[in-house]
CSV table of C-alpha atoms in Angstrom, one decimal:
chain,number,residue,atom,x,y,z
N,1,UNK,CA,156.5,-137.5,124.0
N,2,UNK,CA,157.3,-135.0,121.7
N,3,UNK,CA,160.2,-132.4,122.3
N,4,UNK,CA,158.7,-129.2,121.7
N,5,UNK,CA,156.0,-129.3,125.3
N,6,UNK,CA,159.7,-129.2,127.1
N,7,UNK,CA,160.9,-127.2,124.6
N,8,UNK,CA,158.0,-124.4,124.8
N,9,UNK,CA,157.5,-124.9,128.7
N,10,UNK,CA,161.3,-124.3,129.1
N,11,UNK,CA,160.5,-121.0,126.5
N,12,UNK,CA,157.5,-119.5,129.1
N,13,UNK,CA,159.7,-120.1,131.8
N,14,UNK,CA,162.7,-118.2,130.3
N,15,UNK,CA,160.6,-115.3,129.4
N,16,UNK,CA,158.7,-115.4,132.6
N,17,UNK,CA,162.0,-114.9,134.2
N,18,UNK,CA,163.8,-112.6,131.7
N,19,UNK,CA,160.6,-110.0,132.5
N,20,UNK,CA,161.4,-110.7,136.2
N,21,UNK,CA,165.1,-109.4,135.7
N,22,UNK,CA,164.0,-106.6,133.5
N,23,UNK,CA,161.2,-105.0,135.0
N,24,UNK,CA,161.6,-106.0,138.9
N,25,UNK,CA,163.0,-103.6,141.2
N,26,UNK,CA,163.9,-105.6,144.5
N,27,UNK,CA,167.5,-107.4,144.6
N,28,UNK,CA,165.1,-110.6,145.9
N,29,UNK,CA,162.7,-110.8,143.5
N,30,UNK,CA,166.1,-110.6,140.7
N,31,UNK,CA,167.5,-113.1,142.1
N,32,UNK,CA,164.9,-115.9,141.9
N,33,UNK,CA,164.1,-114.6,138.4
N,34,UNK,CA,167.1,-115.5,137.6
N,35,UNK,CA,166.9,-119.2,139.4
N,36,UNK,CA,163.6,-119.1,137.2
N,37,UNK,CA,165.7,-119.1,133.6
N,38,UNK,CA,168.2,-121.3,135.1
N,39,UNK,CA,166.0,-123.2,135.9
N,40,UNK,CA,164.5,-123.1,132.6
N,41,UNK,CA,168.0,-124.6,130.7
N,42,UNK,CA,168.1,-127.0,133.0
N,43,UNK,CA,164.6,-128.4,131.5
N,44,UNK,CA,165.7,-127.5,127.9
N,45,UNK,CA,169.3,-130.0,128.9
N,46,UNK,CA,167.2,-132.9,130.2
N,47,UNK,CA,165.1,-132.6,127.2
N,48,UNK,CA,167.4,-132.6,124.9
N,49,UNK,CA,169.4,-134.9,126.1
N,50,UNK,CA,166.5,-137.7,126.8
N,51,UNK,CA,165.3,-136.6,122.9
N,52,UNK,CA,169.2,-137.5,121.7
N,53,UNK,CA,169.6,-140.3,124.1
N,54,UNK,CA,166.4,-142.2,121.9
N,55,UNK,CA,168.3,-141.7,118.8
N,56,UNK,CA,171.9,-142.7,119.6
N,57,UNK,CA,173.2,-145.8,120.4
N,58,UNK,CA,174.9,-145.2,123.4
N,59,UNK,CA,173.7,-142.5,126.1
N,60,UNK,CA,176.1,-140.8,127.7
N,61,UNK,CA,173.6,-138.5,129.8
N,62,UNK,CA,175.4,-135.4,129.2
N,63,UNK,CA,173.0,-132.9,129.1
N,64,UNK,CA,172.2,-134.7,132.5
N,65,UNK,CA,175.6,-134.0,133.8
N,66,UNK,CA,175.0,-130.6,132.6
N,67,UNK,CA,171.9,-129.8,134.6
N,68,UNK,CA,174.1,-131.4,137.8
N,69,UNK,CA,176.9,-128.5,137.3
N,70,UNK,CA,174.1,-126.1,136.8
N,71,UNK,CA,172.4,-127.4,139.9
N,72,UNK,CA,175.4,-126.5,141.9
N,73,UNK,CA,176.0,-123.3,140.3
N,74,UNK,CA,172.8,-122.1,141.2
N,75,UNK,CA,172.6,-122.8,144.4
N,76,UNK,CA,176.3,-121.3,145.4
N,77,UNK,CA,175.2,-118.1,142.9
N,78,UNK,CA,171.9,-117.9,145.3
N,79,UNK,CA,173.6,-118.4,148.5
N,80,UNK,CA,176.5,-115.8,147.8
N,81,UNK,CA,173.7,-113.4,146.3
N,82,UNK,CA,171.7,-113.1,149.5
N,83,UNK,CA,174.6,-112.8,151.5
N,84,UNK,CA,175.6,-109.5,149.7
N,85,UNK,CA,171.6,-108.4,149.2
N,86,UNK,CA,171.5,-108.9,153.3
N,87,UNK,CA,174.5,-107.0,153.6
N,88,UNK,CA,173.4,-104.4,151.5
N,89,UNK,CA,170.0,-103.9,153.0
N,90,UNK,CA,171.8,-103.7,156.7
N,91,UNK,CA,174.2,-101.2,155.4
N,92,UNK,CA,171.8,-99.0,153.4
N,93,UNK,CA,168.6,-99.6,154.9
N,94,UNK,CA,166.5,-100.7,151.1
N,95,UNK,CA,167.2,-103.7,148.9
N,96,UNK,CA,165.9,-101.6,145.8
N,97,UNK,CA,168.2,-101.2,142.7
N,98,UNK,CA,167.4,-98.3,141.2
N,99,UNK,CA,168.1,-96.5,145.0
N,100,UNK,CA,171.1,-98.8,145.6
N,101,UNK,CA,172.5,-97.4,142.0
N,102,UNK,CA,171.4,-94.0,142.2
N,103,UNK,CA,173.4,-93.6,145.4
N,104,UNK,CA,176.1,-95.8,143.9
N,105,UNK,CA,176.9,-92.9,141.8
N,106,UNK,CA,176.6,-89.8,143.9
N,107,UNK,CA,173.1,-88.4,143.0
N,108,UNK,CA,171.5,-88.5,146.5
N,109,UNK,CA,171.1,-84.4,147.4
N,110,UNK,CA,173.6,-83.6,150.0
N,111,UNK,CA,172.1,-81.0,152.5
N,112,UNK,CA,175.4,-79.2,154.1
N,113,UNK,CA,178.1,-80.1,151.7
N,114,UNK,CA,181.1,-78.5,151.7
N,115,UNK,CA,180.2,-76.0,149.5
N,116,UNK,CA,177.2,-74.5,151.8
N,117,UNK,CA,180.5,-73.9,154.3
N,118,UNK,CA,180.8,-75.8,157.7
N,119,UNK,CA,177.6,-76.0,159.9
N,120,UNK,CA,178.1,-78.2,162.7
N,121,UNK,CA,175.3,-76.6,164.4
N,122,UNK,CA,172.2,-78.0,161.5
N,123,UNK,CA,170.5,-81.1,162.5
N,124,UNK,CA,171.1,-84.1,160.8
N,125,UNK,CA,168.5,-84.6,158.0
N,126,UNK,CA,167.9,-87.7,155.1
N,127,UNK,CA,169.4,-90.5,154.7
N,128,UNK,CA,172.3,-89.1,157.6
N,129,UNK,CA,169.6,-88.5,160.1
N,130,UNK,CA,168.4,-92.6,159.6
N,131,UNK,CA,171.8,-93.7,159.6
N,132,UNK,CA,172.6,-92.0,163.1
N,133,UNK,CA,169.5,-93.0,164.6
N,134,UNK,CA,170.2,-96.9,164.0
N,135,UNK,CA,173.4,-96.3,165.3
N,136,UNK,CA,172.2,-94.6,168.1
């Protein structure tokens, strides 16, 4: 078998999942894109190290090794990723990024600020009124 049908499979899957992280906007969806490219380099490792192993004289199996330590990477990297993407989505109701950053850094409106003076009397509107309503 020749090296480059791992070596271009391993290529479709990296893009496939480099477009996944780019242009998706669910915390999910990121996350398993980025299983996806590791995914890929795991496939490039074996490859290369199966292409190497034919050509030295003694294997060592490195890039096998390699993949192993990958293996367990990913799967702690997944399991502490959810955890925080649950957590997010409990605490702030959406596991989108681009809402998760935008209120990151302060540009959701605030209704009643401190500048509009104290009204205690106003109902509870937005993002408040969700919040108090699960709460409730």
């Amino acid at each position: 078998m020749h090296l480059a049908y791992p070596a271009v499979l391993s290529a479709l899957l990296f893009c496939t999942g480099l477009y996944g992280v780019l242009a998706r906007r669910n915390a999910i969806l990121i996350l398993m894109s980025v299983e996806l490219m590791l995914n890929a380099v795991n496939l490039n490792l074996v490859a290369f190290d199966v292409w190497l192993s034919k050509t030295a004289e003694e294997t060592l199996h490195s890039g096998q090794a390699l993949t192993l330590f990958t293996i367990a990477i990913a799967a702690a990297e997944i399991g502490i990723g959810l955890a925080i993407v649950l957590a997010v989505h409990r605490n702030r109701g959406t596991a989108d990024i681009d809402r998760l950053r935008d209120t990151a850094e302060g540009h959701e409106s605030r209704e009643g600020s401190a500048a509009d003076g104290p009204d205690t009397d106003a109902p509870a509107t937005g993002a408040a009124a969700e919040k108090a309503e699960a709460t409730a």
